[in-house]
């Protein structure tokens, strides 16, 4: 996590807004207070995940606290997860097979259509160029 998502103009706007809100004399103290608060919040999150890891007896990361990830990683065994995925895996395999067959059919139809059109037939199919009008309109005709 850092400032890589903030561009130069955005950074300048943030500093200008800070100057307008806090003033030039109180801005450094406001920045230091904000940084201190951010460090304290991060430390509390680390302590909470550490305590939770000790209670559960496993290693928990902050992103593991999402309920779905937590259940999958810490409460379900690999066999339970495989049993839950088995019905959906069959459906996925069926859909994948049908999609592959449709792709093969489309490619074969395209190759047949391409081979059916020969250069001689292509020239016979193209229409003759349209004839040019005999009289050209000028700007004087419009006005």
Short mmCIF file of C-alpha atoms in Angstrom, two decimals:
data_model
loop_
_atom_site.label_atom_id
_atom_site.label_comp_id
_atom_site.label_asym_id
_atom_site.label_seq_id
_atom_site.Cartn_x
_atom_site.Cartn_y
_atom_site.Cartn_z
CA UNK A 1 0.00 0.00 0.00
CA UNK A 2 1.51 3.28 -1.01
CA UNK A 3 1.23 6.32 -3.17
CA UNK A 4 1.62 4.54 -6.51
CA UNK A 5 -2.07 5.07 -7.33
CA UNK A 6 -1.91 8.83 -6.78
CA UNK A 7 -0.78 10.97 -9.70
CA UNK A 8 1.11 14.23 -9.53
CA UNK A 9 -1.92 16.47 -9.98
CA UNK A 10 -3.92 14.55 -7.39
CA UNK A 11 -1.08 14.90 -4.88
CA UNK A 12 -0.91 18.66 -5.52
CA UNK A 13 -4.68 18.99 -5.05
CA UNK A 14 -4.50 17.07 -1.74
CA UNK A 15 -1.75 19.37 -0.48
CA UNK A 16 -3.65 22.50 -1.55
CA UNK A 17 -6.85 21.29 0.15
CA UNK A 18 -4.82 20.55 3.28
CA UNK A 19 -3.35 24.06 3.17
CA UNK A 20 -6.79 25.64 2.83
CA UNK A 21 -8.31 23.55 5.64
CA UNK A 22 -5.50 23.56 8.21
CA UNK A 23 -3.37 26.51 7.14
CA UNK A 24 0.38 26.50 6.60
CA UNK A 25 1.22 26.61 10.31
CA UNK A 26 -0.94 23.63 11.43
CA UNK A 27 -0.55 21.40 8.33
CA UNK A 28 2.67 19.61 9.46
CA UNK A 29 1.08 18.74 12.83
CA UNK A 30 -2.08 17.46 11.10
CA UNK A 31 0.02 15.27 8.79
CA UNK A 32 2.00 13.83 11.71
CA UNK A 33 -1.22 13.18 13.68
CA UNK A 34 -2.72 11.40 10.66
CA UNK A 35 0.38 9.25 10.21
CA UNK A 36 0.39 8.36 13.92
CA UNK A 37 -3.26 7.35 13.74
CA UNK A 38 -2.60 5.21 10.66
CA UNK A 39 0.29 3.43 12.44
CA UNK A 40 -1.92 2.75 15.46
CA UNK A 41 -4.71 1.30 13.28
CA UNK A 42 -2.22 -0.98 11.51
CA UNK A 43 -0.78 -2.10 14.85
CA UNK A 44 -4.28 -2.89 16.18
CA UNK A 45 -5.02 -4.95 13.06
CA UNK A 46 -1.74 -6.87 13.48
CA UNK A 47 -2.53 -7.52 17.15
CA UNK A 48 -6.07 -8.69 16.34
CA UNK A 49 -4.88 -11.13 13.66
CA UNK A 50 -2.11 -12.35 15.99
CA UNK A 51 -4.59 -12.99 18.81
CA UNK A 52 -6.98 -14.74 16.44
CA UNK A 53 -4.13 -16.88 15.09
CA UNK A 54 -3.19 -17.92 18.64
CA UNK A 55 -6.78 -18.80 19.51
CA UNK A 56 -7.36 -20.87 16.36
CA UNK A 57 -3.88 -22.36 16.27
CA UNK A 58 -3.28 -21.46 12.61
CA UNK A 59 -1.60 -18.65 10.72
CA UNK A 60 -4.14 -15.99 9.70
CA UNK A 61 -3.46 -13.08 7.38
CA UNK A 62 -5.60 -9.93 7.26
CA UNK A 63 -7.15 -10.91 3.89
CA UNK A 64 -8.16 -14.27 5.42
CA UNK A 65 -10.71 -12.51 7.61
CA UNK A 66 -13.19 -12.35 4.72
CA UNK A 67 -15.90 -14.86 5.74
CA UNK A 68 -15.73 -16.98 2.57
CA UNK A 69 -11.94 -17.16 2.62
CA UNK A 70 -11.95 -17.88 6.35
CA UNK A 71 -14.40 -20.79 6.01
CA UNK A 72 -12.61 -22.28 3.05
CA UNK A 73 -9.15 -22.02 4.52
CA UNK A 74 -9.70 -22.83 8.19
CA UNK A 75 -12.91 -24.78 8.66
CA UNK A 76 -13.23 -26.94 5.55
CA UNK A 77 -10.86 -29.78 4.85
CA UNK A 78 -9.64 -30.39 1.31
CA UNK A 79 -12.04 -33.33 0.98
CA UNK A 80 -15.00 -31.16 2.06
CA UNK A 81 -14.03 -28.46 -0.42
CA UNK A 82 -13.67 -31.04 -3.22
CA UNK A 83 -17.10 -32.47 -2.33
CA UNK A 84 -18.63 -28.99 -2.55
CA UNK A 85 -16.99 -28.29 -5.90
CA UNK A 86 -17.77 -31.68 -7.49
CA UNK A 87 -21.31 -30.92 -8.79
CA UNK A 88 -20.24 -27.56 -10.19
CA UNK A 89 -17.13 -29.06 -11.76
CA UNK A 90 -19.28 -31.49 -13.77
CA UNK A 91 -21.44 -28.65 -15.06
CA UNK A 92 -18.34 -26.61 -15.89
CA UNK A 93 -16.83 -29.52 -17.83
CA UNK A 94 -20.08 -30.00 -19.79
CA UNK A 95 -20.30 -26.31 -20.70
CA UNK A 96 -16.61 -26.27 -21.65
CA UNK A 97 -17.11 -29.29 -23.95
CA UNK A 98 -20.09 -27.69 -25.68
CA UNK A 99 -18.19 -24.41 -26.12
CA UNK A 100 -15.21 -26.24 -27.63
CA UNK A 101 -17.51 -28.14 -30.04
CA UNK A 102 -19.20 -24.89 -31.13
CA UNK A 103 -15.79 -23.32 -31.72
CA UNK A 104 -14.65 -26.29 -33.84
CA UNK A 105 -17.91 -26.19 -35.84
CA UNK A 106 -17.54 -22.45 -36.46
CA UNK A 107 -13.92 -22.86 -37.57
CA UNK A 108 -14.82 -25.68 -39.96
CA UNK A 109 -17.74 -23.66 -41.40
CA UNK A 110 -15.42 -20.69 -41.89
CA UNK A 111 -12.82 -22.83 -43.67
CA UNK A 112 -15.50 -24.38 -45.93
CA UNK A 113 -16.87 -20.93 -46.77
CA UNK A 114 -13.38 -19.64 -47.46
CA UNK A 115 -12.50 -22.54 -49.74
CA UNK A 116 -15.83 -22.24 -51.61
CA UNK A 117 -15.02 -18.69 -52.70
CA UNK A 118 -12.37 -18.80 -55.41
CA UNK A 119 -10.70 -15.77 -56.97
CA UNK A 120 -12.69 -16.22 -60.22
CA UNK A 121 -15.96 -16.52 -58.34
CA UNK A 122 -15.04 -13.54 -56.17
CA UNK A 123 -14.53 -11.32 -59.22
CA UNK A 124 -17.86 -12.45 -60.67
CA UNK A 125 -19.60 -11.62 -57.43
CA UNK A 126 -18.20 -8.10 -57.07
CA UNK A 127 -20.45 -5.49 -58.67
CA UNK A 128 -19.27 -3.24 -61.44
CA UNK A 129 -18.27 0.26 -60.38
CA UNK A 130 -21.08 2.80 -60.53
CA UNK A 131 -21.05 5.19 -63.46
CA UNK A 132 -20.08 8.78 -62.80
CA UNK A 133 -22.76 11.41 -63.44
CA UNK A 134 -22.25 13.29 -66.66
CA UNK A 135 -22.85 16.72 -65.13
CA UNK A 136 -21.03 17.76 -62.02
CA UNK A 137 -22.78 20.05 -59.57
CA UNK A 138 -21.07 23.25 -58.60
CA UNK A 139 -21.41 25.59 -55.65
CA UNK A 140 -23.27 28.03 -57.86
CA UNK A 141 -26.05 25.50 -58.40
CA UNK A 142 -26.64 25.22 -54.66
CA UNK A 143 -27.04 28.92 -53.96
#
